[in-house]
mmCIF file of C-alpha atoms in Angstrom:
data_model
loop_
_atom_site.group_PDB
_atom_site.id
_atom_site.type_symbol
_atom_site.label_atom_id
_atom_site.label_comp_id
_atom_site.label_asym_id
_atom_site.label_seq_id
_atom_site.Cartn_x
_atom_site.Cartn_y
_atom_site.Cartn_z
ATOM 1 C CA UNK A 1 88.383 84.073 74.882
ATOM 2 C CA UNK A 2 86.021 87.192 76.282
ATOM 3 C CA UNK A 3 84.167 89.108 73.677
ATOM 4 C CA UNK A 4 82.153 92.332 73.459
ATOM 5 C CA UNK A 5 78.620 91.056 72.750
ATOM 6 C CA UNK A 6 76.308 92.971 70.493
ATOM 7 C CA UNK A 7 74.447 94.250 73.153
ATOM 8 C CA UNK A 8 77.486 96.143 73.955
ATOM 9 C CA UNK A 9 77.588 93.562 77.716
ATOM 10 C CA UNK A 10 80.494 91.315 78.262
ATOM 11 C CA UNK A 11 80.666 87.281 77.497
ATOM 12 C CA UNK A 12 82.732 84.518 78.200
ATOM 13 C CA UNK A 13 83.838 81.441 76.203
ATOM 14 C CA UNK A 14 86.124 79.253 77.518
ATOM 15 C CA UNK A 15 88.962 78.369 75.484
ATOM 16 C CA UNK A 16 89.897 74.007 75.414
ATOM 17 C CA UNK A 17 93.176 74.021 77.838
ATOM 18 C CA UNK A 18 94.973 71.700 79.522
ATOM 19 C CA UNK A 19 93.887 70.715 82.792
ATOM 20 C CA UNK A 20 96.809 72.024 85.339
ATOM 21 C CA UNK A 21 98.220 71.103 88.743
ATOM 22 C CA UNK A 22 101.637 72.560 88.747
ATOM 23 C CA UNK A 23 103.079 75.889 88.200
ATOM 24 C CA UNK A 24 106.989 77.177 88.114
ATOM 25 C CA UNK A 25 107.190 80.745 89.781
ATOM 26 C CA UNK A 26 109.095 82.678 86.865
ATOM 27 C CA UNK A 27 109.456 86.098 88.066
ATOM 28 C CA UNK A 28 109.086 88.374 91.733
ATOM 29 C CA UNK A 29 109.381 91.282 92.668
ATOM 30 C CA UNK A 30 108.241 93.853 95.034
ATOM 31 C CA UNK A 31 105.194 96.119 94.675
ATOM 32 C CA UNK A 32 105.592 97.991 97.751
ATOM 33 C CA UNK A 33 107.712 97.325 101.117
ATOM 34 C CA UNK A 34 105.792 94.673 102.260
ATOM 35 C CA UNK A 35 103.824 93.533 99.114
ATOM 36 C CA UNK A 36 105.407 91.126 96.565
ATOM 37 C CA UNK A 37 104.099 90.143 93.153
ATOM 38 C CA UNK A 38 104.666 86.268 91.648
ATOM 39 C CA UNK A 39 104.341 85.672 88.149
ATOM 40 C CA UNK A 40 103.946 81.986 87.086
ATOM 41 C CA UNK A 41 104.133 79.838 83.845
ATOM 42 C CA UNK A 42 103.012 76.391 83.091
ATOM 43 C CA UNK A 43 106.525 74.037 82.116
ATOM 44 C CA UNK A 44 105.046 74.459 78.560
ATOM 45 C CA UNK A 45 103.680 77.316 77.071
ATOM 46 C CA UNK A 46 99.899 77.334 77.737
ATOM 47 C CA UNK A 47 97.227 80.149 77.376
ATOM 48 C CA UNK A 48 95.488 80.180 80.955
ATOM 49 C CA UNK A 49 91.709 81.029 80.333
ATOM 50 C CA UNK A 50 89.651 82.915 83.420
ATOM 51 C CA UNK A 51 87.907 85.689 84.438
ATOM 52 C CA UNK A 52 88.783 88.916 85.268
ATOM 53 C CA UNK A 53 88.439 89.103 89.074
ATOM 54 C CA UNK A 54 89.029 85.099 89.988
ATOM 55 C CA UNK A 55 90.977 83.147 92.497
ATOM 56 C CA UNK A 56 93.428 80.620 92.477
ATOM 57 C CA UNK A 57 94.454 78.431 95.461
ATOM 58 C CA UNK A 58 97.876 77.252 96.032
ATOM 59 C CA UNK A 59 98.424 73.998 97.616
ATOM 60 C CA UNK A 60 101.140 74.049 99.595
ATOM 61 C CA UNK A 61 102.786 72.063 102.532
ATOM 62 C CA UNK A 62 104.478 73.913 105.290
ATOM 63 C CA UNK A 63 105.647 72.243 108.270
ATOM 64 C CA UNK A 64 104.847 68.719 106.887
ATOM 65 C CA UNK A 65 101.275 69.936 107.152
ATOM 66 C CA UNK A 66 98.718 71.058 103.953
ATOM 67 C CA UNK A 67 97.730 74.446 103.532
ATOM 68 C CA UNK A 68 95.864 76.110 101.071
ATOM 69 C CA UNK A 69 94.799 79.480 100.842
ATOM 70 C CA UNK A 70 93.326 81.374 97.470
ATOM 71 C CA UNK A 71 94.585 84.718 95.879
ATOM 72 C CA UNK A 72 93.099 87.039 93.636
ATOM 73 C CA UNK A 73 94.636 87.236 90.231
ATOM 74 C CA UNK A 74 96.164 90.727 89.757
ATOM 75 C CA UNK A 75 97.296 89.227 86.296
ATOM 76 C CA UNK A 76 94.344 89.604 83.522
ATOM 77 C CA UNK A 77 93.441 87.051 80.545
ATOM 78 C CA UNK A 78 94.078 89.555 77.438
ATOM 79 C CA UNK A 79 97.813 88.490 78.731
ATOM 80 C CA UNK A 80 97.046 84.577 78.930
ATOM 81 C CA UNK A 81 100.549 82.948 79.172
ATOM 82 C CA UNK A 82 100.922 83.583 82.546
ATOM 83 C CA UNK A 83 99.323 84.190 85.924
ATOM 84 C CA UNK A 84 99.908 86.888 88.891
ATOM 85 C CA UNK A 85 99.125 86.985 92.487
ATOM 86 C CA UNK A 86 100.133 89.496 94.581
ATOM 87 C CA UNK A 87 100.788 88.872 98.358
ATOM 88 C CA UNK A 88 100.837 91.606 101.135
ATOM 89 C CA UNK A 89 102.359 90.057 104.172
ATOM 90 C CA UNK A 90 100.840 89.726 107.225
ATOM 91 C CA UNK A 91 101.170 89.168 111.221
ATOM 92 C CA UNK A 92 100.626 85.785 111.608
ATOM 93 C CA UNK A 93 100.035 85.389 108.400
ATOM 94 C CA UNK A 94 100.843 81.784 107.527
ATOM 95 C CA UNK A 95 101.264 81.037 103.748
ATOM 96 C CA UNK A 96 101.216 84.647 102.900
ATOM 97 C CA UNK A 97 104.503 84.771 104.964
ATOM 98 C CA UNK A 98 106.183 81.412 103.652
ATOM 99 C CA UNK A 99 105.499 82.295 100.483
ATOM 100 C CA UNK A 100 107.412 85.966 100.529
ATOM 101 C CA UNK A 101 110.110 84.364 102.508
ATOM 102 C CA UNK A 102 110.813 81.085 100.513
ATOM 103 C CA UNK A 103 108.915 81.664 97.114
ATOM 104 C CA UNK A 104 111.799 81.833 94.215
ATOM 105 C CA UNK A 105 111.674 81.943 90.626
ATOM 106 C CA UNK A 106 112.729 78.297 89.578
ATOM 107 C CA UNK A 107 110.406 76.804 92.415
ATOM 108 C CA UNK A 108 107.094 74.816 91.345
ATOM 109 C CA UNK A 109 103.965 75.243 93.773
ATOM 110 C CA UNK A 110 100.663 73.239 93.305
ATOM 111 C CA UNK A 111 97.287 74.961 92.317
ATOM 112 C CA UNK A 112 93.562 74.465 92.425
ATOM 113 C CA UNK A 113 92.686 76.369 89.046
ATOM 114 C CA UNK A 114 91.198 79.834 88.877
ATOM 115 C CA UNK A 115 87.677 80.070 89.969
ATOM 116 C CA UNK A 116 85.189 82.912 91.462
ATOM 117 C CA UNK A 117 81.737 84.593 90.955
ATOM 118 C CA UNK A 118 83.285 88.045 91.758
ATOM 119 C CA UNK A 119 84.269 88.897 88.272
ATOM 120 C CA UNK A 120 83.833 91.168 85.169
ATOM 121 C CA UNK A 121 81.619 88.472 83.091
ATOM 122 C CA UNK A 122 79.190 87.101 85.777
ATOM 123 C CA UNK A 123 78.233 90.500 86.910
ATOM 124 C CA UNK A 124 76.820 93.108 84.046
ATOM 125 C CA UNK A 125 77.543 96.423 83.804
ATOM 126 C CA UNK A 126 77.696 99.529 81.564
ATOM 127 C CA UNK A 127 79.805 101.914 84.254
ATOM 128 C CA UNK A 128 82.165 100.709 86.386
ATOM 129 C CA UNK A 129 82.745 102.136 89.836
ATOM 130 C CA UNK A 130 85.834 100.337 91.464
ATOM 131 C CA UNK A 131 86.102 100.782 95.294
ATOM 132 C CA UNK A 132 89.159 99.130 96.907
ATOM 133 C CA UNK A 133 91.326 99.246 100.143
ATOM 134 C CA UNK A 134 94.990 97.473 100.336
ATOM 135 C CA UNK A 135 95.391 94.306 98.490
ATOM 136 C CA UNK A 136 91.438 94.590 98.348
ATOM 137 C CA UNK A 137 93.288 96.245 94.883
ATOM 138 C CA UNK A 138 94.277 93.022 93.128
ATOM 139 C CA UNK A 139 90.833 91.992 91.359
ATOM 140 C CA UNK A 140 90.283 95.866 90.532
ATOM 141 C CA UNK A 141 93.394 96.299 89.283
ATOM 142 C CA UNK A 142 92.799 92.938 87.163
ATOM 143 C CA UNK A 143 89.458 94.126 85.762
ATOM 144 C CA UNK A 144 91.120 97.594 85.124
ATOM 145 C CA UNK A 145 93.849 96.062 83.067
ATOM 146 C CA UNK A 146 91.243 93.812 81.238
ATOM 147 C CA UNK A 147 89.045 96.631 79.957
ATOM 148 C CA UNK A 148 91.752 98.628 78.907
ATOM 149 C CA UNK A 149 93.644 96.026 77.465
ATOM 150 C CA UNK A 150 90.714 95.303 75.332
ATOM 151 C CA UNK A 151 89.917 98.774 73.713
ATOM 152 C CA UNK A 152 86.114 98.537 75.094
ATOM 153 C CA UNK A 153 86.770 102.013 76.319
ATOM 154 C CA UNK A 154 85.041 101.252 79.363
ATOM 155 C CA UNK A 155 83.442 103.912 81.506
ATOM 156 C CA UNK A 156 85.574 103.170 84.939
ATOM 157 C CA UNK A 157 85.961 105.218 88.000
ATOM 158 C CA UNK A 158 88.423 103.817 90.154
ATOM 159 C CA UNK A 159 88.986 104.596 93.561
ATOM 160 C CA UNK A 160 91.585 103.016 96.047
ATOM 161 C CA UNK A 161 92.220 103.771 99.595
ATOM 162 C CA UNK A 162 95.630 103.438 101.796
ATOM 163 C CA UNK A 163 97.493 104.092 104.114
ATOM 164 C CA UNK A 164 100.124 106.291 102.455
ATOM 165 C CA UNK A 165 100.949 107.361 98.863
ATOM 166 C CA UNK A 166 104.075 104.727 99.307
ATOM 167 C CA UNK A 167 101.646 101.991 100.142
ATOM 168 C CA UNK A 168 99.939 101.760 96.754
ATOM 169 C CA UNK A 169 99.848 98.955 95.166
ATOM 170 C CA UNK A 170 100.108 98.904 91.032
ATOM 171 C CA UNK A 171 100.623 103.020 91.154
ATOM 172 C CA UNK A 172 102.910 103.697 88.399
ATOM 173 C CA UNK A 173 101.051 101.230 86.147
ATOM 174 C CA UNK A 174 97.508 102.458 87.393
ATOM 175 C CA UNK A 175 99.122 106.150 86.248
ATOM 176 C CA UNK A 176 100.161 104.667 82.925
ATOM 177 C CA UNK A 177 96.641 102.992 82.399
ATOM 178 C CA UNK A 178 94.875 107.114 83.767
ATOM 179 C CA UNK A 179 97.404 108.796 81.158
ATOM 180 C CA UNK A 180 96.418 106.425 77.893
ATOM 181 C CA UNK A 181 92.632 106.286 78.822
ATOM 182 C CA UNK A 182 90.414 108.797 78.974
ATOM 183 C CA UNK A 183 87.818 106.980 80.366
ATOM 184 C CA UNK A 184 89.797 105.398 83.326
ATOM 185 C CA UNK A 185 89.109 108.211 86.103
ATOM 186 C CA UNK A 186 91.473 106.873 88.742
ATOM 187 C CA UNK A 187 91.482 108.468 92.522
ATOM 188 C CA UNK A 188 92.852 108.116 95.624
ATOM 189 C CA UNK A 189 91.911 108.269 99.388
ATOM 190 C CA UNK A 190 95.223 107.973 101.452
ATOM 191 C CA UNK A 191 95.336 108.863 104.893
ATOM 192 C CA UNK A 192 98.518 110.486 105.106
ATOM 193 C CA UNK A 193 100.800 112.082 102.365
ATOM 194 C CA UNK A 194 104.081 113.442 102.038
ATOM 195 C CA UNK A 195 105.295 117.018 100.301
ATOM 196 C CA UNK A 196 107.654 115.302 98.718
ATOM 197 C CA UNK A 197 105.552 113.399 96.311
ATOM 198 C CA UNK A 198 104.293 115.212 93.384
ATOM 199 C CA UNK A 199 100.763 114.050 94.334
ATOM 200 C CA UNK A 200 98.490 116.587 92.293
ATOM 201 C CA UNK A 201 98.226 115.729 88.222
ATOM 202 C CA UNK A 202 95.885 116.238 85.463
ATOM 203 C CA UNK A 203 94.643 112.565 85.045
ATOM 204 C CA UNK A 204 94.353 111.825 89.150
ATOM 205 C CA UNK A 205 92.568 113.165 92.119
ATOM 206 C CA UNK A 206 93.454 112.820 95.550
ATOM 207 C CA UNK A 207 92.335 113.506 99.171
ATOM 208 C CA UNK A 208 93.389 113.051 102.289
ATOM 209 C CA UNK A 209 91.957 110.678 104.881
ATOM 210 C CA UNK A 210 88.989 107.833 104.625
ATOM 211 C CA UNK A 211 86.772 107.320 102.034
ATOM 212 C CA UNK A 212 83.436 109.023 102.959
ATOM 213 C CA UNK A 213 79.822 109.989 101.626
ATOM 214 C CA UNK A 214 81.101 113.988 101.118
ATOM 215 C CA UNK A 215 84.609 112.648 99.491
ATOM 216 C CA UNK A 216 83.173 110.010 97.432
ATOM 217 C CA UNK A 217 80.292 112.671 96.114
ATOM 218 C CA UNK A 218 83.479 114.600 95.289
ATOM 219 C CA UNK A 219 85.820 111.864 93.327
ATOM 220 C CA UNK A 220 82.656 110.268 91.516
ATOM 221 C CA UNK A 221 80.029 112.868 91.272
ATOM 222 C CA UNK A 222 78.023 110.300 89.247
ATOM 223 C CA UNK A 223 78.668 106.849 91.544
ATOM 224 C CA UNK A 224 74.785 106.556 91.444
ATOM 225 C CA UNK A 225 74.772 105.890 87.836
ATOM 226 C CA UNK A 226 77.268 102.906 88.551
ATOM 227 C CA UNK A 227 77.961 99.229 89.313
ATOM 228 C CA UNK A 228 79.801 99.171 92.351
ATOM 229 C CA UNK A 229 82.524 96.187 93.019
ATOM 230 C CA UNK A 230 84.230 96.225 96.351
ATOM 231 C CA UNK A 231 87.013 94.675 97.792
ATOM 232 C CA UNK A 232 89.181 95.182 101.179
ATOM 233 C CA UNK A 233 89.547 94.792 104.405
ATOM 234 C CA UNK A 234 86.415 94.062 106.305
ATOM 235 C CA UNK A 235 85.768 97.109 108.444
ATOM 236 C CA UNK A 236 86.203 98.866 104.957
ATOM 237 C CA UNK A 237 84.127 96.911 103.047
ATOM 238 C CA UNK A 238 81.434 97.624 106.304
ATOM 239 C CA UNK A 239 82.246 101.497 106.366
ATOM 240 C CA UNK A 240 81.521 101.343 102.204
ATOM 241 C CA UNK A 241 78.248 99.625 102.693
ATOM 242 C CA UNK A 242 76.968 102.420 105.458
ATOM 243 C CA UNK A 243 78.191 105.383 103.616
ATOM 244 C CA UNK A 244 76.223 103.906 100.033
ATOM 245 C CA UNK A 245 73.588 103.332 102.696
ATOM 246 C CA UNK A 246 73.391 106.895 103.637
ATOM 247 C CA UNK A 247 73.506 108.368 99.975
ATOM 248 C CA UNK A 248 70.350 105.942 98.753
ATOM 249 C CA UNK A 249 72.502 104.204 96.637
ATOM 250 C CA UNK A 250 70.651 100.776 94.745
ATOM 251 C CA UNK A 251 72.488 97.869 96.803
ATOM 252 C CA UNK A 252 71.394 95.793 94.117
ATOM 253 C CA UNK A 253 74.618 97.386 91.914
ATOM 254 C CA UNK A 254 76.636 96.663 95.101
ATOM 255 C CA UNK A 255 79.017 93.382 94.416
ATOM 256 C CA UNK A 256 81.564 92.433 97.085
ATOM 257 C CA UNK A 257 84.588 90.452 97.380
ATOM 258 C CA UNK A 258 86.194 89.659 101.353
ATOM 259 C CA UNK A 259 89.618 88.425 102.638
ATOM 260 C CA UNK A 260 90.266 86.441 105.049
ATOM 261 C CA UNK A 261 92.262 88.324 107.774
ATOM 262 C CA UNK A 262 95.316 87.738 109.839
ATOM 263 C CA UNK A 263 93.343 87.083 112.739
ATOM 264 C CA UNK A 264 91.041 84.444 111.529
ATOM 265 C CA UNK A 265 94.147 82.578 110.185
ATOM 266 C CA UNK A 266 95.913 82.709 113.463
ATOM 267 C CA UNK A 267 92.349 81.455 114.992
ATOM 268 C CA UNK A 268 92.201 78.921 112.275
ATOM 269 C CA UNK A 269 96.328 77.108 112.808
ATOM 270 C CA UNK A 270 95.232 77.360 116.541
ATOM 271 C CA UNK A 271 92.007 75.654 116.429
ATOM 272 C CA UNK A 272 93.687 72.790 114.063
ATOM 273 C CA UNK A 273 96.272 72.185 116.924
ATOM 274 C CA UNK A 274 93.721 71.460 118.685
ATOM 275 C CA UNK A 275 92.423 69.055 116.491
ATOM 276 C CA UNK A 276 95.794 67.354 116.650
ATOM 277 C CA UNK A 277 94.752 65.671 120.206
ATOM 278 C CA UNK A 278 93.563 68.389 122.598
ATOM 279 C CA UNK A 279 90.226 68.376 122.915
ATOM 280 C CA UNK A 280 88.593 72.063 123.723
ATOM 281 C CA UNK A 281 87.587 72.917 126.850
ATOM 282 C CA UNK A 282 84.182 72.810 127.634
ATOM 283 C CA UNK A 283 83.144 71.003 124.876
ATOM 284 C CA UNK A 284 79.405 70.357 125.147
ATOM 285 C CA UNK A 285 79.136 67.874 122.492
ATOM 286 C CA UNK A 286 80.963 66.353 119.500
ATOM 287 C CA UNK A 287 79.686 64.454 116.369
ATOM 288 C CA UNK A 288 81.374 62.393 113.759
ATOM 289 C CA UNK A 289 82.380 63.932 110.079
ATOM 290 C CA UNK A 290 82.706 61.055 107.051
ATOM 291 C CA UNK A 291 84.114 62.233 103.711
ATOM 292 C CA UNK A 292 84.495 58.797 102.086
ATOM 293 C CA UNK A 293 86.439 56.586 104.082
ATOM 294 C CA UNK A 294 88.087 59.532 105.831
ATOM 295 C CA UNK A 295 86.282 60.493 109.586
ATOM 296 C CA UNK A 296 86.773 62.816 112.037
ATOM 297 C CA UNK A 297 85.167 63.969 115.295
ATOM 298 C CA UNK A 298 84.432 67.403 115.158
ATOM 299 C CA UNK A 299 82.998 69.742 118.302
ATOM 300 C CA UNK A 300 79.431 71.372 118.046
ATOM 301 C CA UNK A 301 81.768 74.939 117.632
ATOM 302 C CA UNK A 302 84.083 73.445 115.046
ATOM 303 C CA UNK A 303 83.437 74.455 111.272
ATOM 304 C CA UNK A 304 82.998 71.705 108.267
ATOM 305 C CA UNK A 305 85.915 73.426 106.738
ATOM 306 C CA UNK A 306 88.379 73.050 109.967
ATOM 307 C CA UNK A 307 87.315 68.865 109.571
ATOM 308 C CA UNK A 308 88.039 68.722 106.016
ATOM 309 C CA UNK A 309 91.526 70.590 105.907
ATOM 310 C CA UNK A 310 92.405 68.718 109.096
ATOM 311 C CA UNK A 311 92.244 65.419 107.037
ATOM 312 C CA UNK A 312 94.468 67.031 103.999
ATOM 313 C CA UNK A 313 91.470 66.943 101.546
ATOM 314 C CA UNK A 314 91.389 69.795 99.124
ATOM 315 C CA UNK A 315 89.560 72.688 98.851
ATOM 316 C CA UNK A 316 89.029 76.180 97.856
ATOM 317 C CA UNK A 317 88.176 78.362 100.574
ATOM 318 C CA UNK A 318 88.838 81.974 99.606
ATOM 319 C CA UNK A 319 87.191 83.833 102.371
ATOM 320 C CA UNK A 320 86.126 81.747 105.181
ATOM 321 C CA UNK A 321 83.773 84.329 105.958
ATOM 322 C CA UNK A 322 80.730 82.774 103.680
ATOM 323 C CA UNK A 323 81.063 85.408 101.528
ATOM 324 C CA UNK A 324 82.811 84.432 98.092
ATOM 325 C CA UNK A 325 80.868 80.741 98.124
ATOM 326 C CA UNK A 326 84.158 78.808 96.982
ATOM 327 C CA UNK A 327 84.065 76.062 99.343
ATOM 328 C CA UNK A 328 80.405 74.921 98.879
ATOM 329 C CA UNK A 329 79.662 70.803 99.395
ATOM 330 C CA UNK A 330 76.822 68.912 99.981
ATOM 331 C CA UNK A 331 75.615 67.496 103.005
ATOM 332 C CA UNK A 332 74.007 63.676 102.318
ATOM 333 C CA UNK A 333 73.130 63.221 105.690
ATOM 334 C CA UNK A 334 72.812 64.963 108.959
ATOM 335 C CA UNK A 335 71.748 67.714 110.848
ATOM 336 C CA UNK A 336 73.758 71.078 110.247
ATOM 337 C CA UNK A 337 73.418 74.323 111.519
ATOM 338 C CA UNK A 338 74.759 77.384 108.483
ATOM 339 C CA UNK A 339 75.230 80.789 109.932
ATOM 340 C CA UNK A 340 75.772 82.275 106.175
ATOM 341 C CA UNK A 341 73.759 80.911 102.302
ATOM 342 C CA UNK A 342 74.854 83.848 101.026
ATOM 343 C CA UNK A 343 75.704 81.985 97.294
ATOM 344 C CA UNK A 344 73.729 79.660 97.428
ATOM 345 C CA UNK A 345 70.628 79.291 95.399
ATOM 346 C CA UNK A 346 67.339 77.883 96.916
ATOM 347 C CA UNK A 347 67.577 74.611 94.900
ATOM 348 C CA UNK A 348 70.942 74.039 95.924
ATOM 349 C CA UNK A 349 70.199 74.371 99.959
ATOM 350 C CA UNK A 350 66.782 72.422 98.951
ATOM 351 C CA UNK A 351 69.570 69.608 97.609
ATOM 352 C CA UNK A 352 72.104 70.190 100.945
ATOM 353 C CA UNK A 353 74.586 72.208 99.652
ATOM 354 C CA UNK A 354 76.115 74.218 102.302
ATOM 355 C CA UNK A 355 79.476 76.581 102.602
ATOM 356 C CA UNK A 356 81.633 74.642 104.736
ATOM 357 C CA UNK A 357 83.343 77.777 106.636
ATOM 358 C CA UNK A 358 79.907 78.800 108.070
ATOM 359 C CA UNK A 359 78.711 75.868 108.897
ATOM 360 C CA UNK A 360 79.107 73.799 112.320
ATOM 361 C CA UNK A 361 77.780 70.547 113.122
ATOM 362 C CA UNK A 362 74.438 69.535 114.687
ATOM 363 C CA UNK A 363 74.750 65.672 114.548
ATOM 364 C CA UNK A 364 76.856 62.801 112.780
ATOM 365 C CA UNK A 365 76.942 63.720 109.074
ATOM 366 C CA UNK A 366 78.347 62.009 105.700
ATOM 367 C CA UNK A 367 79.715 64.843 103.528
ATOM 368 C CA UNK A 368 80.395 65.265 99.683
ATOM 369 C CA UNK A 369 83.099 67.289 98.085
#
């Protein structure tokens, strides 16, 4: 498991585990009126081994078609015997939907396991500064629970934004976690509140409206001295950036995490009808995509990532904004044009390794997963 190192940073030793492909949902319930938690258990018991802040992908088929989409763990490893995701739904929101409508303790889905470079152990820090928006909460809250679960008394400032006081995720347990730690400073920037909530208490600021330079100067007079990790919608995570921006904050401390939004999704189902038989209009030029035996013509505008989930072959793809690096593969021949290397390391583009959302087609090409 994790350890405190001497030098007072964290580390990471896997444990030996069982690999896994199969999980039985054990437990549901709702975090807020339209956010639901799953917990899930291996059929045997089994410690699952990760880092705080990871993914995991469920594999699941909807429609007699594959889909897979990755979560955030809101669960933590210092409580290894079983796994959480929580799931906000969505409009158009494909999997995120099925799985809040047909999801049910008893039922078994399939997983990729947890993986991720956003996380407590592959980014170093001595003081935390947590900066989330709406289910942009779940790795926060996961990182939260780790360091307090561990006794490390951990120097975090925490502050979440939403809509509401009602739309909260993890508030009573973020309270608990504020009340038994003194060094878990926990705010909140909601844009509306109600008199009827008792909204003012010793252990947790508030304001009213967006998160801003004068209101974050306010909550974390200090957030200079800090590692930042973000997470949230994307014109948040883009409002965060400017206002750090404007205070001459070190973006070097600045780690981010994205989402992929209800939008791209309902771009994505659309574009793989498509796919299906109808080619796109105005199509300038098309080019042939081999993975193995499979192949599949793909358009100049098409992403690697629309080919390879069109053919049912796995993988992770947690943003599909080239942003997170999950569903990295390596090109072995061919001519392709990337429009994000954000991950990637110069011997690794040197070698053809490119992120398959963000990257589109320039001739034939032979792929590797």
């Amino acid at each position: 498991m994790s350890l405190m190192s001497r030098e007072g940073t964290l580390s990471f030793s896997p444990q030996r585990q069982e690999s896994f492909n199969q999980l039985v949902c054990v437990e549901r319930w709702n975090e807020t009126a339209d956010v639901v938690s799953f917990r899930f258990q291996a059929g045997e018991p089994m410690k699952f081994d990760y880092k705080p802040g990871q993914f995991m992908t469920l594999v699941l088929e909807i429609n007699g078609e594959q889909a897979c989409r990755s979560y955030t763990l809101s669960s933590t490893p210092s409580r290894p015997y079983s796994l959480m995701v929580t799931i906000k739904r969505v409009e158009g929101g494909l999997v995120s939907n099925y799985l809040i409508d047909h999801l049910q303790p008893g039922q078994s889905v399939r997983v990729l396991p947890p993986t991720g470079q956003f996380n407590l152990f592959d980014i170093p820090a001595k003081k935390y500064l947590f900066l989330s928006a709406g289910c942009g909460i779940t790795p926060m809250y996961s990182m939260s629970r780790y360091l307090t679960d561990s006794q490390m008394d951990a120097d975090i400032a925490f502050v979440h934004s939403a809509r509401s006081e009602a739309d909260i995720i993890f508030k009573s347990s973020l309270a608990t976690m504020a009340q038994r730690h003194s060094c878990f400073k926990l705010r909140y920037m909601c844009e509306s509140i109600t008199t009827e909530t008792l909204w003012h208490g010793d252990e947790v600021l508030h304001e009213i409206g967006r998160l801003s330079a004068e209101s974050l100067l306010n909550l974390v007079p200090d957030f200079a001295e800090r590692t930042v990790f973000l997470c949230g919608p994307e014109p948040y995570m883009q409002a965060v950036k400017r206002l750090l921006g404007e205070l001459n904050f070190d973006m070097a401390q600045l780690h981010h995490e994205s989402f992929a939004t209800a939008v791209k999704d309902a771009q994505h189902r659309v574009k793989q009808a498509e796919m299906q038989g109808i080619e796109p209009a105005n199509s300038s030029s098309s080019f042939m995509l081999s993975i193995g035996d499979r192949k599949r013509v793909l358009t100049s505008e098409q992403s690697l990532l629309e080919g390879i989930e069109a053919e049912g072959l796995p993988i992770i793809a947690a943003c599909r904004s080239g942003v997170c690096g999950a569903c990295k593969c390596q090109v072995l021949e061919g001519e392709t044009e990337s429009s994000s290397t954000m991950t990637l390391t110069p011997a690794e583009i040197e070698a053809g390794f490119v992120l398959a959302c963000s990257t589109k087609l320039k001739s034939d090409i032979t792929l590797s997963l």
